Amino acid sequence: MACSSSIIGVSSSIYKTNPFRKFTSTPTSSSFHFSNPSCSFTSTDRFKSSFLPAVTSKSSFLSKNRRLSKSSALSDDYSENDFEQESEVTIDKREFAQFFPNQKMSEDTDDMFDDLFKKYGKVVFKGNAQKSAIAEVDEDAECLSFAVALAKVASDVKASDIKLLFVKPLVYWTRFFIIATAFSRPQIDAIGSKIRDLAETQYGRTATGDHKPNSWTLLDFGDVVVHIFLPPQRALYNLEEFYANATLIDLPFENQQTFRS
Amino acid sequence: MIQPQTHLNVADNSGARELMCIRILGASNRRYAHIGDVIVAKNQKVVRAVIVRTCKELKRNSGMIIRYDDNAAVVIDQEGNPKGTRIFGAIPRELRQLNFTKIVSLAPEVL
């Protein structure tokens, strides 16, 4: 069943924010007005994929040893007479309504719960979209090696003051920033083309961003963003100050050349 | 839906507070501009600007709709670099696909 779209209205009048505040990695904001899609859960297939609360054998959710008899399960009002005494894991109707306000207790859900409990025992909610911590760390490590390789290429072309920032805790749309300074447009061109070539040949990744050299040249590899500045622009935009909360990663090569004045 | 004569707030610290749209770049006779479009705007001087927030809602393929409370733009120069050094307010992530990652990287919040 199709869901209606959710509308978000954002009030921007409060946004004279301090740019140095620590950002959350998820795009939430106190001025978000988020209305949930008005889907009603009618099919049990949809229901199966949705939230199941953490239950233990001792929880109140399963405290009462009652089983809904099949005949009365289809209607909403349950009388005491309908309950048979069984020592099986069962669901109390009141608590069910608390946890699943949109769903009506029916024969299907009852059986579904039985099957699930038999299969899994204790059930704890785990979102499908969340990657496991190990997978995330692996990806971060891969990304880091890619970023370090790019930074090395930049230093080979004599870019100066190369900084590698881990910005994943601050922004959600990327993982690493590489900030470098070049001293002339041909040098920027050279750095840009060498970085693109390396990424293309060794890692198979293409960059969007500036193709022509610019006083602030940006190469966007998705989870790694490369900023190449001319010295006055670097001082003007001062990205390191803006991302001061990001962790700086030490690069394993000598790149702290002083600016030519 | 920004059109000529529309007044927009300025979402950066480039100096201007309000801009009036003069022209929409991209095609001749283009009627309206949306988020991510470059316009020519005027506030004592004629400058270029990128629209970053509109009161007209922005639709995403996921079905999400984002609607801001004001129309706002960020002043850019001929090369596409933002003229100001800090951006104010929330920026939608569509600007990244439209090659305005510089604005996104200066934004305090990306929706």
CSV table of C-alpha atoms in Angstrom, one decimal:
chain,number,residue,atom,x,y,z
A,1,MET,CA,0.0,0.0,0.0
A,2,ALA,CA,1.5,3.3,-0.9
A,3,CYS,CA,2.4,5.7,1.8
A,4,SER,CA,1.7,9.4,1.6
A,5,SER,CA,4.8,11.6,1.5
A,6,SER,CA,5.9,13.1,4.7
A,7,ILE,CA,6.3,16.9,4.8
A,8,ILE,CA,9.1,18.5,6.6
A,9,GLY,CA,9.0,22.2,7.3
A,10,VAL,CA,12.2,23.8,8.5
A,11,SER,CA,12.4,27.2,10.1
A,12,SER,CA,15.6,28.8,9.1
A,13,SER,CA,15.1,32.0,11.2
A,14,ILE,CA,16.9,30.4,14.2
A,15,TYR,CA,19.9,29.5,12.2
A,16,LYS,CA,22.5,31.9,13.4
A,17,THR,CA,24.4,29.0,14.6
A,18,ASN,CA,27.9,28.7,15.9
A,19,PRO,CA,29.7,26.9,13.1
A,20,PHE,CA,32.0,25.2,15.6
A,21,ARG,CA,29.3,23.3,17.4
A,22,LYS,CA,29.6,19.6,17.2
A,23,PHE,CA,27.4,18.2,14.6
A,24,THR,CA,25.5,15.0,14.9
A,25,SER,CA,26.1,12.5,12.2
A,26,THR,CA,22.4,12.1,11.4
A,27,PRO,CA,20.5,15.0,9.8
A,28,THR,CA,18.3,15.9,12.7
A,29,SER,CA,17.4,19.4,13.9
A,30,SER,CA,15.3,20.8,16.6
A,31,SER,CA,13.2,22.7,14.3
A,32,PHE,CA,12.2,19.8,12.2
A,33,HIS,CA,8.5,19.1,11.9
A,34,PHE,CA,8.3,15.6,10.7
A,35,SER,CA,5.0,14.1,10.1
A,36,ASN,CA,5.0,10.3,9.7
A,37,PRO,CA,3.7,8.8,6.6
A,38,SER,CA,0.1,7.8,7.1
A,39,CYS,CA,0.4,4.2,6.3
A,40,SER,CA,-1.7,1.8,8.2
A,41,PHE,CA,-0.3,-1.6,8.7
A,42,THR,CA,-2.8,-3.9,7.3
A,43,SER,CA,-0.9,-6.8,5.9
A,44,THR,CA,1.1,-9.0,8.2
A,45,ASP,CA,4.0,-9.2,5.8
A,46,ARG,CA,4.5,-5.5,6.3
A,47,PHE,CA,4.2,-6.0,10.0
A,48,LYS,CA,6.8,-8.7,10.1
A,49,SER,CA,9.4,-6.4,8.9
A,50,SER,CA,8.5,-3.7,11.4
A,51,PHE,CA,9.5,-3.1,14.9
A,52,LEU,CA,9.4,-5.9,17.5
A,53,PRO,CA,10.2,-4.9,21.0
A,54,ALA,CA,12.7,-6.5,23.2
A,55,VAL,CA,11.0,-9.2,25.1
A,56,THR,CA,12.3,-11.5,27.8
A,57,SER,CA,10.6,-14.5,29.3
A,58,LYS,CA,10.0,-12.5,32.5
A,59,SER,CA,8.6,-9.3,30.9
A,60,SER,CA,5.1,-8.2,31.5
A,61,PHE,CA,4.5,-8.5,27.9
A,62,LEU,CA,4.3,-12.2,28.2
A,63,SER,CA,3.3,-12.4,31.8
A,64,LYS,CA,-0.1,-13.8,31.5
A,65,ASN,CA,-0.4,-17.4,30.5
A,66,ARG,CA,-3.3,-16.9,28.3
A,67,ARG,CA,-3.9,-18.0,24.8
A,68,LEU,CA,-6.4,-16.4,22.6
A,69,SER,CA,-8.7,-19.0,21.2
A,70,LYS,CA,-9.1,-19.1,17.5
A,71,SER,CA,-12.7,-18.3,17.5
A,72,SER,CA,-12.6,-15.1,19.5
A,73,ALA,CA,-9.3,-13.8,18.1
A,74,LEU,CA,-10.9,-12.2,15.1
A,75,SER,CA,-13.0,-9.8,17.2
A,76,ASP,CA,-11.7,-7.1,19.3
A,77,ASP,CA,-13.5,-7.8,22.5
A,78,TYR,CA,-12.1,-10.7,24.4
A,79,SER,CA,-13.9,-12.1,27.4
A,80,GLU,CA,-12.3,-14.1,30.1
A,81,ASN,CA,-14.1,-17.2,29.0
A,82,ASP,CA,-12.3,-17.3,25.8
A,83,PHE,CA,-8.9,-17.7,27.4
A,84,GLU,CA,-7.6,-21.1,28.0
A,85,GLN,CA,-5.0,-21.7,30.5
A,86,GLU,CA,-1.9,-22.8,28.9
A,87,SER,CA,1.7,-22.4,30.0
A,88,GLU,CA,2.9,-21.2,26.6
A,89,VAL,CA,4.4,-17.9,25.7
A,90,THR,CA,1.5,-15.6,24.9
A,91,ILE,CA,0.7,-12.0,24.3
A,92,ASP,CA,-1.6,-9.9,26.4
A,93,LYS,CA,-4.0,-7.8,24.4
A,94,ARG,CA,-3.5,-4.6,26.3
A,95,GLU,CA,0.2,-4.7,26.0
A,96,PHE,CA,0.0,-5.6,22.4
A,97,ALA,CA,-2.1,-2.5,21.8
A,98,GLN,CA,0.5,-0.4,23.6
A,99,PHE,CA,3.3,-1.6,21.5
A,100,PHE,CA,1.5,-1.8,18.2
A,101,PRO,CA,-1.2,0.8,18.2
A,102,ASN,CA,-2.0,0.5,14.5
A,103,GLN,CA,-2.4,-3.3,14.4
A,104,LYS,CA,-5.4,-5.2,15.4
A,105,MET,CA,-4.9,-8.5,17.1
A,106,SER,CA,-5.8,-11.3,14.8
A,107,GLU,CA,-5.3,-14.9,14.2
A,108,ASP,CA,-2.5,-14.2,11.8
A,109,THR,CA,-0.5,-12.1,14.2
A,110,ASP,CA,-0.9,-14.6,17.0
A,111,ASP,CA,0.4,-17.4,14.9
A,112,MET,CA,3.1,-15.2,13.6
A,113,PHE,CA,4.3,-14.3,17.0
A,114,ASP,CA,4.3,-18.0,18.0
A,115,ASP,CA,6.4,-18.9,15.0
A,116,LEU,CA,8.8,-16.0,15.6
A,117,PHE,CA,9.3,-16.8,19.2
A,118,LYS,CA,9.9,-20.4,18.6
A,119,LYS,CA,12.4,-19.6,15.9
A,120,TYR,CA,14.3,-16.8,17.6
A,121,GLY,CA,13.5,-16.9,21.3
A,122,LYS,CA,14.4,-13.5,22.7
A,123,VAL,CA,13.9,-10.9,20.0
A,124,VAL,CA,15.7,-7.6,20.0
A,125,PHE,CA,15.1,-4.9,17.4
A,126,LYS,CA,17.9,-4.4,14.9
A,127,GLY,CA,17.3,-2.0,12.0
A,128,ASN,CA,18.1,-3.2,8.6
A,129,ALA,CA,19.7,-0.1,7.5
A,130,GLN,CA,22.3,-0.1,10.3
A,131,LYS,CA,25.6,-1.7,9.3
A,132,SER,CA,27.4,-3.6,11.9
A,133,ALA,CA,30.2,-1.8,13.6
A,134,ILE,CA,32.8,-4.2,12.1
A,135,ALA,CA,31.6,-3.5,8.5
A,136,GLU,CA,31.7,0.2,9.2
A,137,VAL,CA,35.2,0.1,10.6
A,138,ASP,CA,36.4,-1.9,7.6
A,139,GLU,CA,34.9,0.6,5.2
A,140,ASP,CA,36.5,3.4,7.1
A,141,ALA,CA,39.9,1.7,6.9
A,142,GLU,CA,39.6,1.2,3.2
A,143,CYS,CA,38.6,4.8,2.8
A,144,LEU,CA,41.5,5.8,4.9
A,145,SER,CA,44.0,4.0,2.8
A,146,PHE,CA,42.5,5.6,-0.3
A,147,ALA,CA,42.7,9.0,1.3
A,148,VAL,CA,46.3,8.5,2.4
A,149,ALA,CA,47.3,7.4,-1.2
A,150,LEU,CA,45.7,10.6,-2.5
A,151,ALA,CA,47.5,12.7,0.0
A,152,LYS,CA,50.8,11.0,-0.9
A,153,VAL,CA,50.2,11.9,-4.6
A,154,ALA,CA,49.5,15.5,-3.6
A,155,SER,CA,52.8,15.7,-1.7
A,156,ASP,CA,54.7,14.2,-4.6
A,157,VAL,CA,53.6,17.1,-6.7
A,158,LYS,CA,54.9,19.4,-3.9
A,159,ALA,CA,51.6,20.5,-2.5
A,160,SER,CA,52.2,21.9,1.0
A,161,ASP,CA,50.5,21.7,4.3
A,162,ILE,CA,48.4,18.6,3.5
A,163,LYS,CA,45.9,17.8,6.2
A,164,LEU,CA,43.8,14.7,6.4
A,165,LEU,CA,40.7,15.2,8.6
A,166,PHE,CA,38.3,12.5,9.7
A,167,VAL,CA,35.0,14.2,9.5
A,168,LYS,CA,32.6,11.3,9.7
A,169,PRO,CA,31.5,12.1,13.3
A,170,LEU,CA,30.7,15.6,12.2
A,171,VAL,CA,29.0,15.3,8.8
A,172,TYR,CA,27.1,12.4,7.4
A,173,TRP,CA,27.8,12.9,3.8
A,174,THR,CA,31.5,12.2,3.7
A,175,ARG,CA,34.2,10.5,5.7
A,176,PHE,CA,37.5,12.2,5.0
A,177,PHE,CA,38.6,15.6,3.9
A,178,ILE,CA,42.0,16.2,2.4
A,179,ILE,CA,43.1,19.9,2.4
A,180,ALA,CA,46.1,20.9,0.5
A,181,THR,CA,47.7,24.1,-0.7
A,182,ALA,CA,49.2,24.7,-4.1
A,183,PHE,CA,51.0,27.8,-5.3
A,184,SER,CA,50.0,28.2,-8.9
A,185,ARG,CA,47.2,27.1,-11.2
A,186,PRO,CA,49.3,24.8,-13.3
A,187,GLN,CA,50.3,23.1,-10.0
A,188,ILE,CA,46.7,22.7,-9.0
A,189,ASP,CA,46.0,21.3,-12.4
A,190,ALA,CA,48.8,18.8,-12.0
A,191,ILE,CA,47.7,17.7,-8.5
A,192,GLY,CA,44.1,17.4,-9.7
A,193,SER,CA,45.0,15.3,-12.7
A,194,LYS,CA,47.4,13.1,-10.8
A,195,ILE,CA,44.8,12.4,-8.1
A,196,ARG,CA,42.2,11.6,-10.7
A,197,ASP,CA,44.5,9.3,-12.5
A,198,LEU,CA,45.5,7.4,-9.4
A,199,ALA,CA,41.9,7.0,-8.3
A,200,GLU,CA,40.9,5.8,-11.7
A,201,THR,CA,43.6,3.3,-12.2
A,202,GLN,CA,44.2,1.9,-8.8
A,203,TYR,CA,40.8,2.2,-7.1
A,204,GLY,CA,38.4,2.6,-10.0
A,205,ARG,CA,36.8,5.7,-8.6
A,206,THR,CA,35.9,8.9,-10.5
A,207,ALA,CA,35.6,12.3,-9.0
A,208,THR,CA,32.9,14.9,-9.5
A,209,GLY,CA,33.9,18.5,-8.9
A,210,ASP,CA,36.1,21.0,-10.5
A,211,HIS,CA,37.7,20.0,-13.8
A,212,LYS,CA,39.3,23.3,-14.5
A,213,PRO,CA,41.8,24.6,-11.9
A,214,ASN,CA,40.2,27.1,-9.6
A,215,SER,CA,41.4,29.1,-6.7
A,216,TRP,CA,39.5,26.6,-4.6
A,217,THR,CA,39.5,23.3,-6.5
A,218,LEU,CA,37.4,20.5,-5.1
A,219,LEU,CA,37.4,16.9,-6.0
A,220,ASP,CA,34.6,14.8,-4.6
A,221,PHE,CA,35.1,11.1,-4.4
A,222,GLY,CA,32.0,10.4,-2.4
A,223,ASP,CA,33.5,9.6,1.0
A,224,VAL,CA,36.7,11.5,0.4
A,225,VAL,CA,36.6,15.1,-0.6
A,226,VAL,CA,39.8,16.8,-1.7
A,227,HIS,CA,40.2,20.6,-1.3
A,228,ILE,CA,43.1,22.3,-3.1
A,229,PHE,CA,43.5,26.0,-2.2
A,230,LEU,CA,45.7,28.8,-3.3
A,231,PRO,CA,47.4,30.3,-0.2
A,232,PRO,CA,45.1,33.4,0.1
A,233,GLN,CA,42.0,31.3,-0.3
A,234,ARG,CA,43.1,28.8,2.3
A,235,ALA,CA,43.5,31.7,4.8
A,236,LEU,CA,40.2,33.2,3.7
A,237,TYR,CA,37.9,30.1,4.0
A,238,ASN,CA,39.8,28.5,6.8
A,239,LEU,CA,38.2,25.1,6.6
A,240,GLU,CA,40.4,23.7,9.4
A,241,GLU,CA,38.9,26.2,11.8
A,242,PHE,CA,35.4,25.2,10.7
A,243,TYR,CA,36.1,21.5,11.1
A,244,ALA,CA,38.2,22.0,14.2
A,245,ASN,CA,36.3,19.2,15.9
A,246,ALA,CA,37.5,16.7,13.3
A,247,THR,CA,40.3,14.4,14.2
A,248,LEU,CA,43.5,15.1,12.3
A,249,ILE,CA,45.2,12.0,10.9
A,250,ASP,CA,49.0,11.9,10.8
A,251,LEU,CA,50.3,11.4,7.4
A,252,PRO,CA,53.3,9.1,7.1
A,253,PHE,CA,55.4,11.4,5.1
A,254,GLU,CA,57.1,14.7,5.4
A,255,ASN,CA,54.8,17.3,4.1
A,256,GLN,CA,55.1,20.2,6.4
A,257,GLN,CA,56.8,22.6,4.0
A,258,THR,CA,56.5,26.2,4.9
A,259,PHE,CA,54.7,28.6,2.6
A,260,ARG,CA,56.8,30.3,0.0
A,261,SER,CA,56.3,34.0,0.6
B,1,MET,CA,10.0,29.0,-7.7
B,2,ILE,CA,12.2,32.1,-7.8
B,3,GLN,CA,11.6,34.5,-10.7
B,4,PRO,CA,12.9,38.0,-11.5
B,5,GLN,CA,11.9,40.6,-8.9
B,6,THR,CA,11.9,37.9,-6.2
B,7,HIS,CA,13.7,39.0,-3.0
B,8,LEU,CA,15.9,36.4,-1.4
B,9,ASN,CA,17.7,36.3,1.9
B,10,VAL,CA,21.4,35.8,1.7
B,11,ALA,CA,22.6,32.7,3.5
B,12,ASP,CA,26.2,33.6,3.9
B,13,ASN,CA,28.4,36.3,5.3
B,14,SER,CA,29.4,37.9,2.0
B,15,GLY,CA,28.1,41.3,3.1
B,16,ALA,CA,24.7,41.5,1.4
B,17,ARG,CA,21.5,40.9,3.4
B,18,GLU,CA,19.0,40.7,0.6
B,19,LEU,CA,19.1,40.1,-3.1
B,20,MET,CA,16.6,40.7,-5.8
B,21,CYS,CA,16.6,38.2,-8.6
B,22,ILE,CA,17.1,39.7,-12.0
B,23,ARG,CA,17.6,36.7,-14.3
B,24,ILE,CA,17.7,33.0,-14.2
B,25,LEU,CA,20.6,31.4,-15.9
B,26,GLY,CA,20.5,28.1,-17.8
B,27,ALA,CA,18.2,28.7,-20.7
B,28,SER,CA,16.7,31.6,-22.4
B,29,ASN,CA,13.2,32.6,-21.2
B,30,ARG,CA,13.4,30.3,-18.2
B,31,ARG,CA,10.6,31.1,-15.9
B,32,TYR,CA,11.4,29.8,-12.5
B,33,ALA,CA,14.4,28.9,-10.5
B,34,HIS,CA,14.6,26.2,-7.9
B,35,ILE,CA,17.1,25.0,-5.4
B,36,GLY,CA,20.5,24.6,-7.0
B,37,ASP,CA,19.9,27.0,-9.9
B,38,VAL,CA,22.2,29.9,-10.5
B,39,ILE,CA,20.6,33.3,-10.8
B,40,VAL,CA,21.8,36.8,-11.4
B,41,ALA,CA,20.8,39.0,-8.5
B,42,LYS,CA,21.3,42.6,-7.5
B,43,ASN,CA,21.9,44.4,-4.3
B,44,GLN,CA,23.5,47.6,-5.3
B,45,LYS,CA,25.9,45.4,-7.4
B,46,VAL,CA,25.0,42.7,-9.8
B,47,VAL,CA,26.2,39.3,-8.6
B,48,ARG,CA,25.6,35.7,-9.2
B,49,ALA,CA,24.0,33.5,-6.6
B,50,VAL,CA,22.9,29.9,-6.1
B,51,ILE,CA,19.5,29.3,-4.6
B,52,VAL,CA,19.8,27.1,-1.4
B,53,ARG,CA,16.4,27.4,0.2
B,54,THR,CA,13.0,27.9,-1.3
B,55,CYS,CA,9.5,28.2,0.1
B,56,LYS,CA,8.4,26.0,-2.7
B,57,GLU,CA,8.9,22.4,-1.7
B,58,LEU,CA,11.7,20.3,-3.0
B,59,LYS,CA,10.8,16.7,-3.8
B,60,ARG,CA,13.0,13.8,-3.5
B,61,ASN,CA,12.7,10.4,-5.2
B,62,SER,CA,12.2,8.8,-1.9
B,63,GLY,CA,9.0,10.7,-1.5
B,64,MET,CA,10.4,13.1,1.1
B,65,ILE,CA,9.5,16.7,0.6
B,66,ILE,CA,11.4,19.5,2.1
B,67,ARG,CA,9.9,23.0,2.4
B,68,TYR,CA,11.8,25.9,4.0
B,69,ASP,CA,10.4,29.0,5.6
B,70,ASP,CA,12.2,31.4,3.4
B,71,ASN,CA,14.0,31.9,0.0
B,72,ALA,CA,17.7,32.1,0.4
B,73,ALA,CA,20.7,32.2,-1.9
B,74,VAL,CA,24.5,32.1,-1.5
B,75,VAL,CA,26.5,34.6,-3.5
B,76,ILE,CA,29.1,33.1,-5.8
B,77,ASP,CA,31.7,34.5,-8.1
B,78,GLN,CA,32.3,33.7,-11.8
B,79,GLU,CA,34.4,30.7,-10.9
B,80,GLY,CA,31.7,29.2,-8.7
B,81,ASN,CA,33.4,29.8,-5.4
B,82,PRO,CA,31.2,31.2,-2.7
B,83,LYS,CA,32.0,34.8,-1.9
B,84,GLY,CA,31.3,34.5,1.8
B,85,THR,CA,33.3,32.3,4.1
B,86,ARG,CA,30.5,30.9,6.2
B,87,ILE,CA,27.0,29.7,5.4
B,88,PHE,CA,24.0,30.1,7.6
B,89,GLY,CA,21.1,27.7,7.9
B,90,ALA,CA,20.3,24.3,6.6
B,91,ILE,CA,21.3,23.3,3.1
B,92,PRO,CA,19.8,20.4,1.2
B,93,ARG,CA,22.1,17.7,-0.1
B,94,GLU,CA,21.0,18.2,-3.7
B,95,LEU,CA,23.5,20.9,-4.0
B,96,ARG,CA,26.2,18.3,-3.8
B,97,GLN,CA,25.0,16.5,-7.0
B,98,LEU,CA,24.9,19.9,-8.7
B,99,ASN,CA,28.6,20.4,-8.1
B,100,PHE,CA,28.2,22.9,-5.2
B,101,THR,CA,30.1,20.7,-2.8
B,102,LYS,CA,32.0,23.8,-1.6
B,103,ILE,CA,28.8,25.3,-0.3
B,104,VAL,CA,27.9,21.9,1.3
B,105,SER,CA,31.2,21.7,3.0
B,106,LEU,CA,30.7,25.1,4.6
B,107,ALA,CA,27.2,24.4,5.7
B,108,PRO,CA,26.4,24.0,9.4
B,109,GLU,CA,23.7,21.5,8.6
B,110,VAL,CA,23.0,19.4,5.6
B,111,LEU,CA,19.6,18.0,5.3
